[in-house]
Coordinates of C-alpha atoms in Angstrom, one line a residue:
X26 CA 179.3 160.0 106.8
X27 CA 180.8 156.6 108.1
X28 CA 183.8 157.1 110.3
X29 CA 187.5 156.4 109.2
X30 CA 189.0 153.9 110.6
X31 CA 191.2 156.3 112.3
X32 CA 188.4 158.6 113.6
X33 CA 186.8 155.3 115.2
X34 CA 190.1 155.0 116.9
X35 CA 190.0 158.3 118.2
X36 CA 186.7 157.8 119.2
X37 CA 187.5 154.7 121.3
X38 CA 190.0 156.5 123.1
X39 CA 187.5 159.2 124.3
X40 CA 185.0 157.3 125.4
X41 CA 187.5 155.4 127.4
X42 CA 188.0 158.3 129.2
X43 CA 191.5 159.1 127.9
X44 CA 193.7 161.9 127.3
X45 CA 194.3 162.2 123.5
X46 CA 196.7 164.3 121.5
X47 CA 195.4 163.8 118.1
X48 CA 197.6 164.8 115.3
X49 CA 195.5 165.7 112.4
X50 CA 197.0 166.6 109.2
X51 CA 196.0 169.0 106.5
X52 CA 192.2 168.5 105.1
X53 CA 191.7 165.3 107.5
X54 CA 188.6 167.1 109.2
X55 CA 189.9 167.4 112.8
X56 CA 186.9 169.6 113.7
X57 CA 184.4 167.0 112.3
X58 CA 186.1 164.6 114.0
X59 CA 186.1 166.5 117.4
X60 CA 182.2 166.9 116.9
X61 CA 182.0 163.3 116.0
X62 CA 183.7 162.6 119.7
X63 CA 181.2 164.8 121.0
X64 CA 178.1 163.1 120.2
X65 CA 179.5 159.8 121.5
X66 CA 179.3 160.9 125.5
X67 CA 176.7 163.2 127.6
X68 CA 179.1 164.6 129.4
X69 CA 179.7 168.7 129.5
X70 CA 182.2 169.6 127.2
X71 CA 184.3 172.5 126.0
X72 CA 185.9 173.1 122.7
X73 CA 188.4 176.1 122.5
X74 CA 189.2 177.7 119.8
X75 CA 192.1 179.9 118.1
X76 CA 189.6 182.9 117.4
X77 CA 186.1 184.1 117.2
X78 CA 184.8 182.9 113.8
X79 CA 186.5 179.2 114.5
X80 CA 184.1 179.4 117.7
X81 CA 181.0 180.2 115.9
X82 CA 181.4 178.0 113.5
X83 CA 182.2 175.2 116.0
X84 CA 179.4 176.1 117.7
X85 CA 177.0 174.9 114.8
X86 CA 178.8 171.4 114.5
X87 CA 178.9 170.5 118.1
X88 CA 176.0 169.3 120.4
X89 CA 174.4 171.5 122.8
X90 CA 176.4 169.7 125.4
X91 CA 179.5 171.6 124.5
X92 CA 180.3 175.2 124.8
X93 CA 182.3 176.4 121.9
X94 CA 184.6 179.7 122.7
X95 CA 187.9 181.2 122.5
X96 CA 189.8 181.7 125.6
X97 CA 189.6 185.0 125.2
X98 CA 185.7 185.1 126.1
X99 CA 185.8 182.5 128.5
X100 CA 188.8 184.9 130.5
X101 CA 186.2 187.9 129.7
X102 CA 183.5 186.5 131.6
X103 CA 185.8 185.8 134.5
X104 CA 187.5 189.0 135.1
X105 CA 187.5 191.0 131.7
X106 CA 184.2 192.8 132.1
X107 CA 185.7 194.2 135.2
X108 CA 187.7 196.3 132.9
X109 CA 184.6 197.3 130.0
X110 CA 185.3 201.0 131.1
X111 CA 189.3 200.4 129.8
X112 CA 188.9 198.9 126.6
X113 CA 188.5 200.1 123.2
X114 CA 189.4 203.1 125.0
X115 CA 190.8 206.0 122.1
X116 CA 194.4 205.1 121.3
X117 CA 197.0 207.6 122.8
X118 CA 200.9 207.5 121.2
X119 CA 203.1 205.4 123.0
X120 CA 205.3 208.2 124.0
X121 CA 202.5 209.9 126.1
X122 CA 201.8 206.1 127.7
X123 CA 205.6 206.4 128.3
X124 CA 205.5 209.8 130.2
X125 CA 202.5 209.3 132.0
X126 CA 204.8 206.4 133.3
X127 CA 207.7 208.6 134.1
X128 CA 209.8 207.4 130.9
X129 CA 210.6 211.6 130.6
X130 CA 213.5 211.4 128.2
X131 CA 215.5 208.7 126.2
X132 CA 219.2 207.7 126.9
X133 CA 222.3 206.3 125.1
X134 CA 223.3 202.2 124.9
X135 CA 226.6 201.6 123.1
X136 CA 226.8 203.5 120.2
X137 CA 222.7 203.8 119.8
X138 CA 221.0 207.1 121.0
X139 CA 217.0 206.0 122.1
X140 CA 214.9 208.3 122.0
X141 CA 212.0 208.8 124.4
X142 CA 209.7 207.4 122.0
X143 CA 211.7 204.6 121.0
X144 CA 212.2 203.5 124.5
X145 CA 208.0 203.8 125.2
X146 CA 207.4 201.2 122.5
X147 CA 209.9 198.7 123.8
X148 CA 208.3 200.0 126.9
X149 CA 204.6 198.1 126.0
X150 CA 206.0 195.6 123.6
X151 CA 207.4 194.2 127.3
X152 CA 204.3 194.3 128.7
X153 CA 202.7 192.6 125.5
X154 CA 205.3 189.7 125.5
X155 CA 205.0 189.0 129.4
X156 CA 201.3 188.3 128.9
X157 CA 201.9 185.7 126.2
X158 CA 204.0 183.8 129.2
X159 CA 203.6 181.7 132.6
X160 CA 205.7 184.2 134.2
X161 CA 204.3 185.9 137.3
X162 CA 206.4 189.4 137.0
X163 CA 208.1 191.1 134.7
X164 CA 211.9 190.3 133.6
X165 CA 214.1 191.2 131.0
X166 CA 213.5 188.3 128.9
X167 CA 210.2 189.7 128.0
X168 CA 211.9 192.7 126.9
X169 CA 212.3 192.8 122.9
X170 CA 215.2 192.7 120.7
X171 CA 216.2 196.2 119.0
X172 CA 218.1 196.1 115.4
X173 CA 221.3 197.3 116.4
X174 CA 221.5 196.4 120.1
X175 CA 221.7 192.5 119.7
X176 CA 224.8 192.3 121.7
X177 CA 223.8 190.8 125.2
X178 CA 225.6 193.4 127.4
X179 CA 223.4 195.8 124.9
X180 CA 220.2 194.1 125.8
X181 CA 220.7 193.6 129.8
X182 CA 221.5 197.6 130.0
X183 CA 218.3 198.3 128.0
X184 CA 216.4 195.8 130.0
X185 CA 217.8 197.6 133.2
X186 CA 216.0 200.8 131.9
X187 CA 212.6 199.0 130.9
X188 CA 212.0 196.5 133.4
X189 CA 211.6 198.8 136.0
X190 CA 208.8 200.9 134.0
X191 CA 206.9 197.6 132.6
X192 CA 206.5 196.5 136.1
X193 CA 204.4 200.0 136.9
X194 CA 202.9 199.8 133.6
X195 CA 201.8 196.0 134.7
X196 CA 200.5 197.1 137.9
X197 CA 199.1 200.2 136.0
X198 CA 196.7 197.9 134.6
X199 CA 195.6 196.2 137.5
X200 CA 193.3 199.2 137.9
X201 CA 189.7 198.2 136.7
X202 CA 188.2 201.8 136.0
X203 CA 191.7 204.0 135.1
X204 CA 194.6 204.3 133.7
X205 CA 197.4 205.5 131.5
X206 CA 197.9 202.4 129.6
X207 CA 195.7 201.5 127.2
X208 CA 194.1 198.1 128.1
X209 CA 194.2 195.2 125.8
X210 CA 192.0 192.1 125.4
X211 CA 195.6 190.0 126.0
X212 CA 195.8 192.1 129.6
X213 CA 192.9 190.4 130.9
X214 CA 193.3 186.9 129.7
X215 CA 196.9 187.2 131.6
X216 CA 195.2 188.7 134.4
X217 CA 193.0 185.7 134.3
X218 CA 195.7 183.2 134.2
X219 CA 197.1 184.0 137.0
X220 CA 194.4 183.2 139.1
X221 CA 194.4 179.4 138.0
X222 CA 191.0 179.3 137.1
X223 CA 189.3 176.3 136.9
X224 CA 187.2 175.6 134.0
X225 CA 183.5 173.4 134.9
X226 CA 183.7 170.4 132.3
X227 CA 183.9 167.2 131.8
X228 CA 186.4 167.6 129.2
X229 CA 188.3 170.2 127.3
X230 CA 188.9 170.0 123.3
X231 CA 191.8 172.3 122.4
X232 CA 192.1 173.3 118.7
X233 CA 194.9 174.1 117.1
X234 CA 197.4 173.1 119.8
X235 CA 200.8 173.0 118.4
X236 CA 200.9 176.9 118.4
X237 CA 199.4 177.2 121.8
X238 CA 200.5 180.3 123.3
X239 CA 202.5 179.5 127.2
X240 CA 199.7 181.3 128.7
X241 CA 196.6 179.1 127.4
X242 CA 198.8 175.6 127.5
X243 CA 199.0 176.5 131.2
X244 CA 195.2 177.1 131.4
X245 CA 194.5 174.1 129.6
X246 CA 196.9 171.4 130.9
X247 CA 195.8 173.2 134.8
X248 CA 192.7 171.2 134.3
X249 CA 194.0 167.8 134.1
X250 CA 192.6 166.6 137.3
X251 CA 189.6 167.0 136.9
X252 CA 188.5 167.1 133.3
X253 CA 189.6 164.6 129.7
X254 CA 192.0 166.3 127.8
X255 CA 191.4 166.2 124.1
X256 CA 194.5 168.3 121.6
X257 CA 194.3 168.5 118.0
X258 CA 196.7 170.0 115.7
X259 CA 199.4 169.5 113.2
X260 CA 202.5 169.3 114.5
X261 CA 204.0 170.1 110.9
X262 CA 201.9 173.7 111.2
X263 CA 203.7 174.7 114.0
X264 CA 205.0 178.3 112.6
X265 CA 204.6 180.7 115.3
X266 CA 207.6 179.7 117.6
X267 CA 209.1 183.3 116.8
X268 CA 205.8 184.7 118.9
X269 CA 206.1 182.3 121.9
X270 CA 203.7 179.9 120.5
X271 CA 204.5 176.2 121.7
X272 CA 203.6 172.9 119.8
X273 CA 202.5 171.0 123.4
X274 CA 201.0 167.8 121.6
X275 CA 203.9 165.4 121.8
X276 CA 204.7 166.6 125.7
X277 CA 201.0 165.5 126.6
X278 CA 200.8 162.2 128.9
X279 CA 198.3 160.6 126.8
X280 CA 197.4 158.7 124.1
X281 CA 198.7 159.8 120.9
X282 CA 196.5 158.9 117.7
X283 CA 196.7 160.4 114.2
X284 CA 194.3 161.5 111.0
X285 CA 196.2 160.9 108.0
X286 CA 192.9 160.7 105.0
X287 CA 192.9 164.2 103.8
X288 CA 189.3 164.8 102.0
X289 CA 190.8 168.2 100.9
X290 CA 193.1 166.6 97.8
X291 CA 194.2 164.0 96.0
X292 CA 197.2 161.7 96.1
X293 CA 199.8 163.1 94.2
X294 CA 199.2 166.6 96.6
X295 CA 199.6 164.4 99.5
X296 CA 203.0 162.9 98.0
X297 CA 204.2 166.5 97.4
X298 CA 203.1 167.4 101.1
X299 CA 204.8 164.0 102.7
X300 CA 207.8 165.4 101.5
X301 CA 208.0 168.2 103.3
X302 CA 206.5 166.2 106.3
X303 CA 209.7 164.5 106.1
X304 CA 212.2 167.0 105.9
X305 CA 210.6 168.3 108.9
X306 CA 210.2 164.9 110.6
X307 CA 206.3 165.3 111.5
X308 CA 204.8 162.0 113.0
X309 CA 202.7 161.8 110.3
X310 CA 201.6 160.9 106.6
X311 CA 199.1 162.1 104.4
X312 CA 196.9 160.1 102.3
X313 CA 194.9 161.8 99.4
X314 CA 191.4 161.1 98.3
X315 CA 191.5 159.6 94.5
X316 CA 187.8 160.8 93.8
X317 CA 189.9 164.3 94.3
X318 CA 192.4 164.2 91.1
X319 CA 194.6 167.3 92.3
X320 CA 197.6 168.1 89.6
X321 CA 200.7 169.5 90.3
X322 CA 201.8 171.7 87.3
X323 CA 202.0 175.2 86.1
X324 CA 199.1 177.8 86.9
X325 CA 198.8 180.7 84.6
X326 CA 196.0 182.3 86.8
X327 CA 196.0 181.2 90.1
X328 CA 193.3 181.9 92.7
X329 CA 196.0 182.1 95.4
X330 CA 199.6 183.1 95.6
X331 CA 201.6 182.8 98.8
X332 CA 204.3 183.5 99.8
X333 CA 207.0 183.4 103.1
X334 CA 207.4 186.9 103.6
X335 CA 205.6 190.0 103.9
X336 CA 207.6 191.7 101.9
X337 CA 207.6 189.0 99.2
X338 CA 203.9 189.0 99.1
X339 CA 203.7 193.2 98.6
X340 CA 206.6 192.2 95.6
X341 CA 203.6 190.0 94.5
X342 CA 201.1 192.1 95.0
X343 CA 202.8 195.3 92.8
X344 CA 204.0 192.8 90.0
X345 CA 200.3 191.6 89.7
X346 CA 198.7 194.8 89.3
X347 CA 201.5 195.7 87.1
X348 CA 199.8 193.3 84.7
X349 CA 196.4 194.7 85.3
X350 CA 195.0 191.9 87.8
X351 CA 192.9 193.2 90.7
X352 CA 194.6 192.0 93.9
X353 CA 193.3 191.4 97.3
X354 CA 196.1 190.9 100.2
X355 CA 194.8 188.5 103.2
X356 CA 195.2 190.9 106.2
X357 CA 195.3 194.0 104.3
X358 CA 198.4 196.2 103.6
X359 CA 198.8 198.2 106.6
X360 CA 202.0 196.8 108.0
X361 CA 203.7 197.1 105.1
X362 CA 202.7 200.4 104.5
X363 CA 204.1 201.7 107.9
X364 CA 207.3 200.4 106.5
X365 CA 207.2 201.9 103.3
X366 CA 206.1 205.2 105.0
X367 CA 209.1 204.2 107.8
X368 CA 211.7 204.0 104.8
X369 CA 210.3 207.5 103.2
X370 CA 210.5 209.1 106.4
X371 CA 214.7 207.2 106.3
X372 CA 214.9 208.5 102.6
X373 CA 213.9 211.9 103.3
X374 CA 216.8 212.4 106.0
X375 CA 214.2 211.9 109.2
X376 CA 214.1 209.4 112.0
X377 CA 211.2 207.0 112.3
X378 CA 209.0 206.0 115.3
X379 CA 208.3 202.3 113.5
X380 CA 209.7 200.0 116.1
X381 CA 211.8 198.0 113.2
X382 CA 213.6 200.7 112.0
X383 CA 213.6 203.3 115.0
X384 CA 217.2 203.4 115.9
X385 CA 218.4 203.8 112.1
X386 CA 219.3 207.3 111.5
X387 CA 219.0 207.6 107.7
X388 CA 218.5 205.3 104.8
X389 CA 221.9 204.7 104.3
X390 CA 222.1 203.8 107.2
X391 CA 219.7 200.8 107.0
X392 CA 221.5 199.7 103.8
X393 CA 224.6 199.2 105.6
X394 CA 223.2 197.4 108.2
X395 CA 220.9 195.1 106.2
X396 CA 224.2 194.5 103.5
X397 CA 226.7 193.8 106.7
X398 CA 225.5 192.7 109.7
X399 CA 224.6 189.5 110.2
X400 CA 221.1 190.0 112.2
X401 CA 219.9 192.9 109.4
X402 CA 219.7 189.7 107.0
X403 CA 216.0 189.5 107.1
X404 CA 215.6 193.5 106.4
X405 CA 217.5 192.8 102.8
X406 CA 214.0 192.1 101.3
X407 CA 212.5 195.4 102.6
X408 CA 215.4 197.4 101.1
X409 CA 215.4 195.9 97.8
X410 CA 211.8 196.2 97.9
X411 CA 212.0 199.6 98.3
X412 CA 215.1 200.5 95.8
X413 CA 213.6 198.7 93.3
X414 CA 209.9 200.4 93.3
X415 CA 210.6 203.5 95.6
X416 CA 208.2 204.1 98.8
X417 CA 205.0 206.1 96.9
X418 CA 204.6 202.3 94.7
X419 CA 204.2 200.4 97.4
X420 CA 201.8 202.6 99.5
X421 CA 199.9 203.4 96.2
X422 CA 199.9 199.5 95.7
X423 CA 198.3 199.1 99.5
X424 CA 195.6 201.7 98.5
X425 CA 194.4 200.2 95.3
X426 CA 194.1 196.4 97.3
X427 CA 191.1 194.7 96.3
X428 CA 188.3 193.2 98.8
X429 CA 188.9 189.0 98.1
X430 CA 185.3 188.7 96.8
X431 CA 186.2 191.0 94.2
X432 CA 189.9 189.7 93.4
X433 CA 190.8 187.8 90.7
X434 CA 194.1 186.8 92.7
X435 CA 194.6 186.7 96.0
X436 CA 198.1 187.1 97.9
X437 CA 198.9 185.7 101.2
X438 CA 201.9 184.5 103.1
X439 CA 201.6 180.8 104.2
X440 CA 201.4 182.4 108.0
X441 CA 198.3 183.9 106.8
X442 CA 196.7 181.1 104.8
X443 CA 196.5 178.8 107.4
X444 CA 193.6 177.7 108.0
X445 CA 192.6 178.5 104.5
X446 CA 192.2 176.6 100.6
X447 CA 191.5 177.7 97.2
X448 CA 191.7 175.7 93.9
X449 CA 194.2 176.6 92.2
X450 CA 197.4 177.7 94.0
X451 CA 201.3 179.4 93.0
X452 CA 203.9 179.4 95.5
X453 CA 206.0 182.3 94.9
X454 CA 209.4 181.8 94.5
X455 CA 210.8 183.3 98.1
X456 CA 210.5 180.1 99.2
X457 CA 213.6 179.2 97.7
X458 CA 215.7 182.6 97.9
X459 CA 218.8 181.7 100.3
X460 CA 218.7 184.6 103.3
X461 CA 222.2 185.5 103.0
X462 CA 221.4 186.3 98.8
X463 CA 222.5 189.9 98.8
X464 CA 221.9 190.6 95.0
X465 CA 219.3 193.0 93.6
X466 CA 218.5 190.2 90.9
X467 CA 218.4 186.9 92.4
X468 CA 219.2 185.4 89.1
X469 CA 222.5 186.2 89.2
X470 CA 223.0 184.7 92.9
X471 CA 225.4 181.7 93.5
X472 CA 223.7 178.6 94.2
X473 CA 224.5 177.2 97.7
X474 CA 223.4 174.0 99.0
X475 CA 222.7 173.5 102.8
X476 CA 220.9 171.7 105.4
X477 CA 217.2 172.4 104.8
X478 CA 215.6 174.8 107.0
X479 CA 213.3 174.1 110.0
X480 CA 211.1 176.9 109.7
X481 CA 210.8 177.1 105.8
X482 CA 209.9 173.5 105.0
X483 CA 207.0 173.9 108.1
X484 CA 205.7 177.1 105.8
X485 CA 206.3 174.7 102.5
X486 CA 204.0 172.0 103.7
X487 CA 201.8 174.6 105.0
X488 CA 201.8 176.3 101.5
X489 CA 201.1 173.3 99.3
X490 CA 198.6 172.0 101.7
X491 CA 196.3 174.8 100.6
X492 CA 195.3 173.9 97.2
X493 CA 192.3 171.3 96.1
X494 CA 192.5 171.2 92.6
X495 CA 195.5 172.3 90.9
X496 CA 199.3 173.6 92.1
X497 CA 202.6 174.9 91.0
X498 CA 205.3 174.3 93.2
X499 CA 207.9 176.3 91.1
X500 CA 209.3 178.9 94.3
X501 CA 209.9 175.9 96.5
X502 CA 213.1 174.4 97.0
X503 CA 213.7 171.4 95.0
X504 CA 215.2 168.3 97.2
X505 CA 213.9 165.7 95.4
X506 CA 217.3 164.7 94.1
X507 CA 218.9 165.4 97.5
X508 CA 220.0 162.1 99.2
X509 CA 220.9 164.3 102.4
X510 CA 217.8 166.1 102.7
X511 CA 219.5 169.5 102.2
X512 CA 217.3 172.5 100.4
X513 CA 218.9 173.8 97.1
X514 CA 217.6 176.7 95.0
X515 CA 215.1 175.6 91.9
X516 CA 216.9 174.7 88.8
X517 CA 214.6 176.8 86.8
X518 CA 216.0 180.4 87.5
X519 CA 213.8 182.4 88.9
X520 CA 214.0 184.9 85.6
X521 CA 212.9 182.5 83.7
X522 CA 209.3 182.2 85.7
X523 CA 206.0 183.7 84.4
X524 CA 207.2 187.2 85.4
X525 CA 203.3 188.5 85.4
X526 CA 202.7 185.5 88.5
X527 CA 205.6 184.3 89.7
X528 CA 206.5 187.6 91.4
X529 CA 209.2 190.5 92.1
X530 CA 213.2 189.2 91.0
X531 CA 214.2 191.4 94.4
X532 CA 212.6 189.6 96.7
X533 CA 213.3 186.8 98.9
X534 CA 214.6 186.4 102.6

């Protein structure tokens, strides 16, 4: 196929010798255009990839002259077979991990009582955050937020309590042959980091970089002196900022060229797409392919619906085989089934161990919470979810979950669809839902204009870049109208949608 003009561009640039940050929009072909860059130089490359399947795929389209891996196997050959013996070890409960540690009882912090097993999840969440960071010890930044204990004086005297232990659970695995915490493929890529290795290339092609994790940017950008830097990405997909992920493209001292043509749809798709590329100020444009006549309009029986939320796509997934479909979930169910069985466990007057919900004492309790405080907002969903359909629907929903070859609709959140495309795609309608909407019935919520939302119009782009052929935008937010670039909820009520498709009425946030 004869190059774009833009991938000649980019092509210049790295046989010049340049570092490039090349923004490359939905459907543009970035790794066709990364193999393209390949086969213009001899030189020892290597192209790193976001996970295992991306790798091997890679590793088909590139020359032999360029090793195609994740970080995570390139950190395994360096020091991660010293631990073999340690992983995929049998999982042990957290609380055992915890005592093994000396974490012997739990303690009171404010008005909160944490139990011993409570505190020996925080305990290795810690340790999981630090390795996602440059950091060289543990602090009590890496140590997570509890519902309940927001309050900063809250968080410094659990952090007091944690810190301590995480640092001996950090050294714990330092130990290449034993141990009482169970060792994780993240462990040895930290471990790894923190020797500065130095990778043997000519030059380094990073894939999806604008949701680098700390820990990799630092590996890759380490390299600089000695080897081309080559970034792709979509600045506009950046949606993992809640995990630590970093969009590092625009920070890169280099030159910064873009791929706009998107082979994946047509023009009026890319219209509906450069709109929320502008909302979210992207440096970049789509252009569709006429010879791909994409439609925007209603879908009666999507391939694909996606949604923002977990919770909104089990909502999805219920109302769908309430009509008789057979559903797959991308992922599979199992996170919302631990807090479905989480809520029972509230329901049925017994504390949970889930980390979301462990310091709530009852149901009623979480009600209160999610209805009144100001950081439960995002748990409203979940408890509407779960008043509306009670706890044994949603887990007996998980357990009938269709395999995707054997779906006739899919459900995915736009987190999960990345990456992904299918022909003919329905954005469910928690797009839209305001997160302060505290009605069972959406329908009869006010209508409240305000400054559109970072994070949601990154997940809208992301959403209505997933379709080829055919897509109903009805859950987004309609701002068409909107001279201030503000979100406002769909004209259409939300009642008034294909009730079999368009999803759950209590779900949203």
């Amino acid at each position: 196929m004869k190059p774009t003009d833009e991938q000649a561009a980019a092509a210049d640039a790295f046989r010049a010798g340049e570092h490039l940050a090349l923004q490359a929009g939905a459907g543009t072909g970035k790794t066709t255009t990364l193999a393209l860059l390949a086969q213009y130089v001899k030189r020892r490359g290597r192209y790193l990839a976001y996970n295992r399947a991306v790798a091997q795929d890679a590793a088909v389209r590139f020359p032999r002259t360029v090793q195609c891996k994740t970080t995570h196997s390139l950190a395994y050959a360096a020091v991660g077979h010293r631990y073999s013996r340690r992983l995929n070890t049998p999982r042990r409960p957290a609380w055992q991990t915890g005592q093994a540690l000396g974490l012997a009882k739990g303690i009171r912090v404010g008005e909160r009582e944490i139990s011993q097993r409570a505190l020996s999840h925080v305990l290795l969440r810690t340790v999981s955050r630090f390795c996602h960071t440059t950091d060289e010890a543990v602090t009590q930044d890496h140590v997570p937020q509890l519902r309940g204990l927001e309050d900063l004086n809250l968080h410094r005297e659990l952090a007091a309590h944690i810190v301590p232990i995480a640092r001996k659970a950090w050294s714990d695995l330092q130990n290449t042959h034993d141990g009482c915490v169970r060792f994780e493929h993240d462990h040895y890529l930290k471990i790894w980091a923190l020797t500065r290795p130095r990778l043997d290339a000519d030059y380094l092609l990073l894939d999806e970089a604008q949701d680098t994790d700390p820990v990799v940017e630092q590996i890759f950008l380490a390299q600089r002196d000695h080897a081309q830097l080559v970034m792709v990405g979509d600045s506009a997909q950046a949606i993992y900022h809640w995990r630590g992920a970093m969009d590092v493209m625009a920070g890169l001292d280099g030159t910064q060229l873009t791929l706009s043509q998107s082979f994946r749809f047509g023009p009026r798709l890319a219209d509906e797409a450069n709109r929320w590329l502008h909302l979210v100020d992207a440096p970049i444009r789509l252009t569709g392919t006429p010879a791909v006549p994409t439609e925007i309009g209603t879908v009666g029986d999507p391939d694909a619906v996606l949604c923002r939320t977990n919770v909104g796509a089990m909502a999805q997934v219920i109302t769908l085989m309430a009509a008789g479909h057979r559903v797959a979930l991308v992922g599979g169910g199992d996170s919302l089934r631990g807090l479905a069985e989480a809520a029972r466990d509230l329901k049925e007057g017994r504390r949970t161990r889930h980390p979301e919900l462990v310091l709530f004492s009852s149901w009623g309790d979480l009600q209160e919470y999610a209805s009144y405080d100001p950081a439960g907002r995002d748990l409203q969903p979940l408890v509407n979810l779960v008043d509306a359909h009670g706890t044994d629907t949603i887990v007996a929903a998980v357990a009938r979950l269709a395999p995707e070859q054997h779906a006739q609709v899919t459900v995915s959140t736009a987190h999960k669809a990345k990456g992904r495309e299918w022909p003919r795609v329905l954005i469910a309608d928690d797009f839209a839902r305001p997160e302060d909407d505290r009605q069972a019935d959406p329908a009869s919520a006010s209508v409240s204009p305000g400054p559109v939302d970072d994070a949601k119009a990154r997940l809208a782009y992301v959403a209505v870049t997933r379709a080829r052929h055919r897509l109903d935008p009805a859950g987004l937010p309609d701002t068409r109208n909107d001279p201030g670039s503000t979100v406002r909820r769909s004209g259409r009520p939300p009642a008034a949608r294909r009730s079999a498709v368009a999803g759950s009425a209590r779900e949203g946030g």
